[in-house]
Amino acid sequence: MAAQYAISGTTAKGITSSVEQGVAEGSLGPGDALPPVRRLAEALGVSAGTVATAYKELRQRGIVVTLGRGGTVVASAPAVGARRPAKVPPGVRDLAGGHPDPALLPVLLPPGRVDPVGGSHRGSPRRPALEELAREWFARDGVPDSRVTFSHGALDCMARLLSTELRPGDTVAVEDPGFHHLLDLVPALGLRMVPVAVDEEGIRPEALRGALQAGARAVVCSPRAQNPVGGTFSKARRDALLAVLGGFPEVLVVEDDHNADIAGASSYSLAAGGLERWAQVRTVSKHLGIDLRWAALACDATTLARHEGRMLMTSGWVSHLLQETLERTMTDPAARALVGQAERVYTERRRALTGELTRLGIAAHGASGMNVWVPVRDESAVVNGLRSRGWWVAAGSRFRIATPTAIRVTTATLEVPDAARFAADFAAVLGESEATYGG
């Protein structure tokens, strides 16, 4: 525990509030250890049961994690306070953020006139035209489209799905390495994570089976453009995963097809495989605009009812101004043409980098999407070395649970002529780090 911060409180609620305040203010940072239960109980003059209750509450809220003999420590991304990405240093190329190229995003077409609304949209939360567009979007890839609804982005949707399906302490199977915001979200909901290894065809069947046998009640995965490895389901892999899931019909399978229109890969969706409990989430932020906080959800009847019920009690509906903007943009011929161009360009840029790295004998993964995952021995050495050469990349620690070290490179803005220069700098940095850290 940070020496300058003393936990206070004489009740479980008071102890919990004290720890939360320390984390929110930064006095307790990620990885800082909390005192053992009995030691803190003696220091505060309370029972060990009171401290244990406080620690349990903190775990369920995603503020701390228990590491077995390693004790209780502040979570790597505690669910209090403001956590923002590190600022990109001046004078370097940003290849870390996972964002699309602004030059390949269409100009949005919001409504020119907005008339006052009488009452609310709770009775008709979805504009019929946009709902039909969403159905066509899912049906295009064989995803059942009879039950479709909307949400405020992919993470908002997944948070609602998991919180209505599961209870604190339940386990969710997640990709490892996986989407870092999801890895933050799951413990913040009071849920446990069990990692499922991935390769260039997505999650591995044997790893999924192990997670399900360990008690996972939900699975979150990406059918293509998996972040950060870029894996994409083949038909054979999809069928193998369905065979595993067939033995666990009560498990909710959530697919995050966030890059559906620019993944550069065909769809082999688990959602199209006859599962009893399933959901697929799609967003437009990567191909239409990052400020369009909207997601479409296709799912089974039970999942739909639970999502709709919670949505009705909270935000009620997605803004119809946003929905109309989406309708106009999604049906605009120029926007559609630009999205098609973006998929081709992103594919070229990703392949250019993986090709140059491979030519230099550096293993790189990126079968689809806009990221490339490169295993390295020392993440910090490589990140800092590339920064000194004008490149800003993401350390793999943000995405990993149990898998080996690596870095993620976002290729969305890395033009093809620059791939060779980046790869050469990468090779030079690897050579320097191996000489420094022992090869």
Coordinates of C-alpha atoms in Angstrom, one line a residue:
M1 CA 0.0 0.0 0.0
A2 CA 1.2 3.6 -0.7
A3 CA 2.9 4.7 2.5
Q4 CA 1.4 8.2 2.5
Y5 CA -2.2 6.9 2.6
A6 CA -3.9 5.5 5.7
I7 CA -7.2 3.6 5.4
S8 CA -9.8 4.8 7.9
G9 CA -13.3 3.7 9.0
T10 CA -15.0 1.8 11.7
T11 CA -17.6 0.1 9.5
A12 CA -17.4 -1.9 6.3
K13 CA -19.0 1.0 4.5
G14 CA -16.5 3.5 6.0
I15 CA -13.5 1.4 5.1
T16 CA -14.8 0.9 1.5
S17 CA -15.3 4.7 1.1
S18 CA -11.9 5.4 2.5
V19 CA -10.2 3.1 0.0
E20 CA -12.4 4.4 -2.9
Q21 CA -11.4 7.9 -2.0
G22 CA -7.7 7.0 -2.0
V23 CA -8.0 5.4 -5.4
A24 CA -10.0 8.3 -6.9
E25 CA -7.5 10.9 -5.6
G26 CA -4.5 8.9 -6.8
S27 CA -3.1 8.3 -3.3
L28 CA -3.6 4.6 -4.0
G29 CA -2.5 3.6 -7.5
P30 CA -2.9 0.5 -9.6
G31 CA -1.1 -2.4 -8.1
D32 CA -0.7 -0.9 -4.6
A33 CA -1.3 -3.5 -2.0
L34 CA -3.9 -3.2 0.8
P35 CA -3.0 -4.4 4.2
P36 CA -3.9 -8.0 5.1
V37 CA -7.4 -8.3 6.6
R38 CA -6.3 -9.0 10.2
R39 CA -3.6 -6.3 10.2
L40 CA -6.0 -3.6 9.0
A41 CA -8.6 -4.9 11.5
E42 CA -6.2 -4.5 14.4
A43 CA -5.1 -1.0 13.2
L44 CA -8.7 0.2 13.0
G45 CA -10.0 -1.6 16.1
V46 CA -12.7 -3.5 14.2
S47 CA -13.3 -7.2 13.5
A48 CA -11.7 -9.1 10.7
G49 CA -15.1 -9.8 9.4
T50 CA -15.8 -6.1 9.0
V51 CA -12.6 -5.6 6.9
A52 CA -13.3 -8.8 4.9
T53 CA -16.8 -7.4 4.0
A54 CA -15.3 -4.1 2.9
Y55 CA -12.7 -5.9 0.7
K56 CA -15.5 -8.1 -0.8
E57 CA -17.5 -5.0 -1.7
L58 CA -14.4 -3.4 -3.3
R59 CA -13.7 -6.5 -5.3
Q60 CA -17.3 -6.7 -6.6
R61 CA -17.1 -3.1 -7.7
G62 CA -13.9 -3.6 -9.6
I63 CA -11.8 -1.3 -7.4
V64 CA -9.4 -4.1 -6.1
V65 CA -8.5 -7.6 -7.1
T66 CA -7.3 -10.5 -5.0
L67 CA -4.1 -12.3 -6.1
G68 CA -4.1 -15.3 -3.9
R69 CA -0.9 -15.2 -1.8
G70 CA -0.2 -11.9 -3.5
G71 CA -2.9 -10.3 -1.3
T72 CA -5.4 -7.7 -2.3
V73 CA -4.3 -4.9 -4.6
V74 CA -5.8 -1.9 -6.4
A75 CA -7.0 -3.0 -9.8
S76 CA -5.0 -2.0 -12.9
A77 CA -8.0 0.0 -14.1
P78 CA -10.1 0.7 -11.0
A79 CA -13.7 1.6 -11.6
V80 CA -13.5 5.0 -9.9
G81 CA -12.0 8.3 -11.0
A82 CA -11.2 9.3 -14.6
R83 CA -9.0 7.0 -16.6
R84 CA -7.8 8.6 -19.9
P85 CA -5.4 7.3 -22.5
A86 CA -1.8 8.6 -22.2
K87 CA -1.2 11.7 -24.3
V88 CA 0.8 11.2 -27.5
P89 CA 4.1 13.0 -27.1
P90 CA 4.7 15.9 -29.6
G91 CA 6.6 15.1 -32.7
V92 CA 5.7 11.4 -33.0
R93 CA 3.4 9.4 -35.3
D94 CA 0.4 8.0 -33.3
L95 CA 0.1 4.3 -34.1
A96 CA -1.3 3.4 -30.7
G97 CA -4.9 4.6 -30.5
G98 CA -6.8 2.1 -32.6
H99 CA -8.7 4.9 -34.4
P100 CA -9.7 5.1 -38.0
D101 CA -8.1 7.4 -40.5
P102 CA -10.2 10.7 -40.5
A103 CA -9.6 11.0 -44.3
L104 CA -11.6 7.8 -44.8
L105 CA -14.6 8.8 -42.7
P106 CA -17.6 10.3 -44.5
V107 CA -19.0 13.8 -43.7
L108 CA -22.0 13.2 -41.5
L109 CA -25.4 14.3 -42.6
P110 CA -27.5 15.5 -39.6
P111 CA -31.0 16.7 -40.0
G112 CA -31.3 20.3 -41.1
R113 CA -34.4 21.0 -39.0
V114 CA -35.4 19.6 -35.7
D115 CA -39.0 20.0 -34.5
P116 CA -40.0 19.9 -30.9
V117 CA -40.9 16.5 -29.5
G118 CA -44.3 16.1 -27.8
G119 CA -43.8 13.8 -24.8
S120 CA -41.0 11.1 -25.2
H121 CA -39.9 8.4 -27.6
R122 CA -40.2 5.6 -25.0
G123 CA -43.2 4.2 -26.9
S124 CA -41.3 4.1 -30.2
P125 CA -37.6 4.1 -29.4
R126 CA -36.4 3.0 -32.8
R127 CA -36.9 4.9 -36.0
P128 CA -38.4 2.3 -38.5
A129 CA -36.1 3.3 -41.3
L130 CA -33.0 2.8 -39.2
E131 CA -34.3 -0.4 -37.8
E132 CA -34.8 -1.8 -41.3
L133 CA -31.2 -0.8 -42.2
A134 CA -29.9 -2.6 -39.1
R135 CA -31.9 -5.7 -40.1
E136 CA -30.4 -5.7 -43.6
W137 CA -26.9 -5.1 -42.1
F138 CA -27.1 -8.3 -40.0
A139 CA -29.0 -10.4 -42.6
R140 CA -26.2 -9.6 -45.1
D141 CA -23.9 -11.8 -43.1
G142 CA -26.4 -14.5 -42.1
V143 CA -27.1 -13.2 -38.6
P144 CA -30.8 -13.7 -37.6
D145 CA -32.5 -10.3 -37.8
S146 CA -35.9 -11.0 -36.4
R147 CA -35.0 -9.3 -33.1
V148 CA -33.0 -6.1 -33.4
T149 CA -32.6 -3.1 -31.0
F150 CA -30.2 -0.1 -30.4
S151 CA -27.8 1.0 -27.7
H152 CA -25.3 3.8 -27.0
G153 CA -22.2 2.1 -28.4
A154 CA -20.7 -1.4 -28.1
L155 CA -19.4 -1.2 -24.5
D156 CA -22.7 0.4 -23.3
C157 CA -24.5 -2.5 -24.9
M158 CA -22.2 -5.2 -23.5
A159 CA -22.4 -3.7 -20.0
R160 CA -26.2 -3.9 -20.1
L161 CA -26.1 -7.5 -21.5
L162 CA -23.7 -8.7 -18.8
S163 CA -25.2 -6.9 -15.9
T164 CA -28.7 -8.2 -16.7
E165 CA -27.6 -11.7 -17.4
L166 CA -25.0 -12.2 -14.6
R167 CA -24.6 -11.5 -10.9
P168 CA -21.5 -10.2 -9.0
G169 CA -19.0 -12.9 -8.7
D170 CA -20.1 -14.7 -11.9
T171 CA -17.4 -15.5 -14.5
V172 CA -17.1 -14.2 -18.1
A173 CA -14.8 -15.8 -20.7
V174 CA -12.9 -13.1 -22.5
E175 CA -10.3 -13.1 -25.3
D176 CA -6.6 -13.0 -24.2
P177 CA -5.2 -10.8 -25.5
G178 CA -8.4 -8.8 -25.9
F179 CA -10.0 -5.4 -26.1
H180 CA -8.6 -3.4 -23.2
H181 CA -11.8 -1.5 -22.4
L182 CA -13.7 -4.7 -22.1
L183 CA -11.0 -6.1 -19.7
D184 CA -11.6 -3.0 -17.6
L185 CA -15.4 -3.2 -17.8
V186 CA -15.9 -6.8 -16.7
P187 CA -14.3 -6.4 -13.2
A188 CA -16.0 -3.0 -12.9
L189 CA -19.3 -4.8 -13.1
G190 CA -18.2 -7.1 -10.2
L191 CA -17.6 -10.0 -12.5
R192 CA -14.7 -12.4 -12.8
M193 CA -12.7 -13.0 -16.0
V194 CA -11.3 -16.2 -17.3
P195 CA -8.9 -15.7 -20.2
V196 CA -9.4 -17.6 -23.5
A197 CA -6.3 -17.8 -25.8
V198 CA -6.7 -16.5 -29.4
D199 CA -4.8 -16.9 -32.6
E200 CA -5.3 -15.7 -36.2
E201 CA -8.5 -17.6 -36.4
G202 CA -9.9 -16.1 -33.2
I203 CA -10.6 -17.9 -29.9
R204 CA -9.2 -21.4 -29.6
P205 CA -11.8 -24.2 -29.1
E206 CA -9.8 -26.0 -26.4
A207 CA -9.3 -22.8 -24.5
L208 CA -13.0 -22.0 -24.7
R209 CA -13.9 -25.5 -23.5
G210 CA -11.6 -25.0 -20.5
A211 CA -13.2 -21.7 -19.6
L212 CA -16.7 -23.1 -19.9
Q213 CA -15.8 -26.1 -17.8
A214 CA -14.4 -23.7 -15.2
G215 CA -17.9 -22.2 -14.9
A216 CA -18.0 -19.2 -17.3
R217 CA -21.7 -18.1 -17.7
A218 CA -21.0 -15.7 -20.7
V219 CA -18.5 -15.5 -23.5
V220 CA -17.5 -12.3 -25.3
C221 CA -15.6 -12.7 -28.5
S222 CA -15.0 -11.1 -31.9
P223 CA -15.7 -13.0 -35.1
R224 CA -13.3 -10.9 -37.1
A225 CA -10.9 -7.9 -36.7
Q226 CA -10.2 -9.2 -33.2
N227 CA -8.5 -6.5 -31.2
P228 CA -5.5 -6.6 -30.8
V229 CA -4.4 -9.8 -32.7
G230 CA -6.6 -9.3 -35.7
G231 CA -8.0 -12.9 -35.8
T232 CA -10.9 -13.8 -37.9
F233 CA -13.1 -16.9 -37.7
S234 CA -12.7 -19.4 -40.5
K235 CA -15.6 -21.6 -41.3
A236 CA -13.8 -24.6 -39.7
R237 CA -13.0 -22.6 -36.6
R238 CA -16.6 -21.3 -36.3
D239 CA -17.9 -24.9 -36.6
A240 CA -15.4 -26.1 -33.9
L241 CA -16.5 -23.4 -31.5
L242 CA -20.1 -24.2 -32.1
A243 CA -19.4 -27.8 -31.3
V244 CA -17.9 -26.8 -27.9
L245 CA -20.8 -24.3 -27.2
G246 CA -23.3 -27.0 -27.9
G247 CA -22.5 -28.6 -24.6
F248 CA -23.3 -25.4 -22.7
P249 CA -26.6 -24.2 -24.1
E250 CA -27.3 -21.9 -21.1
V251 CA -24.2 -19.8 -21.7
L252 CA -24.7 -16.3 -23.3
V253 CA -22.4 -15.8 -26.3
V254 CA -21.8 -12.1 -27.1
E255 CA -20.1 -11.3 -30.5
D256 CA -18.5 -7.9 -30.9
D257 CA -18.4 -7.4 -34.7
H258 CA -17.2 -3.8 -34.3
N259 CA -15.4 -3.7 -37.7
A260 CA -18.0 -5.4 -39.8
D261 CA -17.8 -3.0 -42.8
I262 CA -14.0 -2.5 -42.9
A263 CA -12.6 -5.8 -41.4
G264 CA -11.3 -7.0 -44.7
A265 CA -12.6 -10.5 -43.9
S266 CA -15.7 -12.6 -44.5
S267 CA -18.2 -13.3 -41.7
Y268 CA -18.4 -16.7 -40.1
S269 CA -20.6 -15.8 -37.1
L270 CA -21.4 -17.9 -34.1
A271 CA -24.7 -16.0 -34.0
A272 CA -25.7 -17.6 -37.2
G273 CA -25.1 -21.1 -35.8
G274 CA -28.3 -21.8 -34.0
L275 CA -27.2 -21.0 -30.4
E276 CA -29.9 -20.7 -27.8
R277 CA -28.5 -17.7 -26.0
W278 CA -26.6 -15.3 -28.2
A279 CA -26.1 -11.6 -29.2
Q280 CA -24.2 -9.8 -31.8
V281 CA -23.2 -6.1 -31.4
R282 CA -22.2 -3.9 -34.3
T283 CA -21.1 -0.2 -34.2
V284 CA -20.4 2.4 -36.8
S285 CA -17.6 4.4 -35.0
K286 CA -14.8 2.8 -37.0
H287 CA -16.3 3.4 -40.5
L288 CA -18.7 6.3 -40.2
G289 CA -17.4 8.4 -37.3
I290 CA -16.1 8.0 -33.7
D291 CA -18.7 10.5 -32.4
L292 CA -21.6 8.3 -33.4
R293 CA -22.2 6.6 -30.1
W294 CA -24.6 4.0 -31.4
A295 CA -24.7 0.2 -31.7
A296 CA -27.1 -2.2 -33.3
L297 CA -27.9 -5.4 -31.4
A298 CA -29.4 -8.7 -32.8
C299 CA -30.1 -11.4 -30.2
D300 CA -32.4 -14.1 -28.9
A301 CA -35.8 -13.3 -27.4
T302 CA -34.7 -13.6 -23.7
T303 CA -31.6 -11.4 -24.2
L304 CA -33.7 -8.8 -26.1
A305 CA -36.3 -8.6 -23.3
R306 CA -33.7 -8.1 -20.6
H307 CA -31.8 -5.5 -22.6
E308 CA -35.0 -3.6 -23.5
G309 CA -36.3 -3.7 -19.9
R310 CA -33.1 -2.2 -18.5
M311 CA -32.8 0.3 -21.3
L312 CA -36.4 1.5 -20.7
M313 CA -35.6 2.1 -17.0
T314 CA -32.4 4.1 -17.7
S315 CA -31.8 6.2 -20.8
G316 CA -35.0 5.0 -22.5
W317 CA -33.9 5.3 -26.1
V318 CA -31.1 6.4 -28.4
S319 CA -31.5 10.0 -29.5
H320 CA -33.7 10.2 -32.6
L321 CA -31.4 13.1 -33.8
L322 CA -28.6 10.6 -33.9
Q323 CA -30.7 8.0 -35.5
E324 CA -31.8 10.3 -38.3
T325 CA -28.1 11.3 -38.8
L326 CA -27.3 7.6 -39.1
E327 CA -30.1 6.9 -41.6
R328 CA -29.0 9.8 -43.8
T329 CA -25.3 8.8 -43.7
M330 CA -25.8 5.0 -44.1
T331 CA -27.9 5.5 -47.2
D332 CA -25.8 8.3 -48.8
P333 CA -24.1 6.9 -52.0
A334 CA -20.9 8.9 -51.4
A335 CA -20.6 7.6 -47.8
R336 CA -21.1 4.0 -48.9
A337 CA -18.4 4.4 -51.6
L338 CA -16.0 5.8 -49.1
V339 CA -16.6 2.9 -46.7
G340 CA -15.8 0.5 -49.5
Q341 CA -12.6 2.4 -50.2
A342 CA -11.7 2.4 -46.5
E343 CA -11.9 -1.4 -46.3
R344 CA -9.5 -1.7 -49.3
V345 CA -7.1 0.9 -47.9
Y346 CA -7.0 -0.6 -44.4
T347 CA -6.4 -4.0 -45.8
E348 CA -3.5 -2.7 -48.0
R349 CA -1.9 -0.9 -45.0
R350 CA -2.2 -3.8 -42.6
R351 CA -0.7 -6.2 -45.2
A352 CA 2.1 -3.9 -46.0
L353 CA 3.3 -3.7 -42.4
T354 CA 2.9 -7.5 -41.7
G355 CA 4.7 -8.2 -45.0
E356 CA 7.6 -5.8 -44.2
L357 CA 8.0 -7.2 -40.7
T358 CA 7.9 -10.8 -42.0
R359 CA 10.6 -9.9 -44.6
L360 CA 12.8 -8.9 -41.7
G361 CA 12.1 -12.1 -39.7
I362 CA 9.8 -10.5 -37.2
A363 CA 6.6 -12.4 -36.4
A364 CA 3.5 -10.3 -36.7
H365 CA -0.2 -11.1 -36.5
G366 CA -3.0 -9.2 -38.3
A367 CA -5.3 -11.2 -40.5
S368 CA -8.0 -8.6 -40.4
G369 CA -9.0 -5.2 -39.0
M370 CA -6.7 -2.2 -38.5
N371 CA -4.2 -3.5 -35.9
V372 CA -1.1 -5.6 -35.9
W373 CA 0.1 -7.6 -32.9
V374 CA 3.9 -8.2 -32.6
P375 CA 5.4 -10.4 -29.9
V376 CA 8.4 -8.8 -28.2
R377 CA 10.5 -9.8 -25.2
D378 CA 10.4 -6.4 -23.4
E379 CA 7.4 -4.1 -24.1
S380 CA 8.8 -1.0 -22.4
A381 CA 12.1 -1.2 -24.3
V382 CA 10.4 -1.5 -27.6
V383 CA 7.8 1.2 -26.9
N384 CA 10.5 3.7 -25.7
G385 CA 12.9 2.8 -28.5
L386 CA 10.2 3.4 -31.2
R387 CA 9.2 6.6 -29.5
S388 CA 12.8 7.8 -29.8
R389 CA 12.6 7.1 -33.5
G390 CA 9.3 9.0 -33.9
W391 CA 6.7 6.3 -33.5
W392 CA 4.1 5.9 -30.7
V393 CA 2.8 2.3 -30.3
A394 CA 0.8 0.6 -27.5
A395 CA 2.3 -1.7 -25.0
G396 CA 0.6 -5.1 -25.0
S397 CA 0.2 -5.0 -21.2
R398 CA -3.1 -3.1 -21.7
F399 CA -4.5 -6.0 -23.6
R400 CA -3.1 -9.1 -21.9
I401 CA -4.1 -11.3 -19.0
A402 CA -1.9 -14.4 -19.2
T403 CA -0.4 -14.3 -22.7
P404 CA 3.2 -13.3 -23.5
T405 CA 4.4 -9.8 -24.0
A406 CA 3.8 -7.9 -27.3
I407 CA 3.0 -4.5 -28.7
R408 CA 0.1 -3.4 -30.8
V409 CA 0.5 -1.2 -33.9
T410 CA -2.6 0.5 -35.4
T411 CA -2.1 0.6 -39.1
A412 CA -5.1 2.7 -40.0
T413 CA -3.0 5.8 -40.8
L414 CA 0.3 4.1 -41.7
E415 CA 0.4 4.6 -45.4
V416 CA 2.0 1.8 -47.5
P417 CA 5.2 3.7 -48.3
D418 CA 5.9 4.2 -44.6
A419 CA 5.6 0.6 -43.7
A420 CA 9.1 -0.3 -44.7
R421 CA 10.6 2.6 -42.7
F422 CA 8.6 1.6 -39.6
A423 CA 9.6 -2.0 -39.9
A424 CA 13.3 -1.1 -40.3
D425 CA 13.1 1.1 -37.1
F426 CA 11.3 -1.8 -35.4
A427 CA 14.0 -4.2 -36.3
A428 CA 16.7 -1.8 -35.1
V429 CA 14.9 -1.3 -31.8
L430 CA 14.6 -5.0 -31.3
G431 CA 18.3 -5.4 -31.9
E432 CA 19.1 -2.7 -29.3
S433 CA 16.7 -4.2 -26.7
E434 CA 18.1 -7.7 -27.1
A435 CA 21.7 -6.4 -26.7
T436 CA 20.6 -4.5 -23.6
Y437 CA 18.4 -7.1 -22.0
G438 CA 20.2 -10.3 -22.9
G439 CA 18.6 -11.4 -26.2

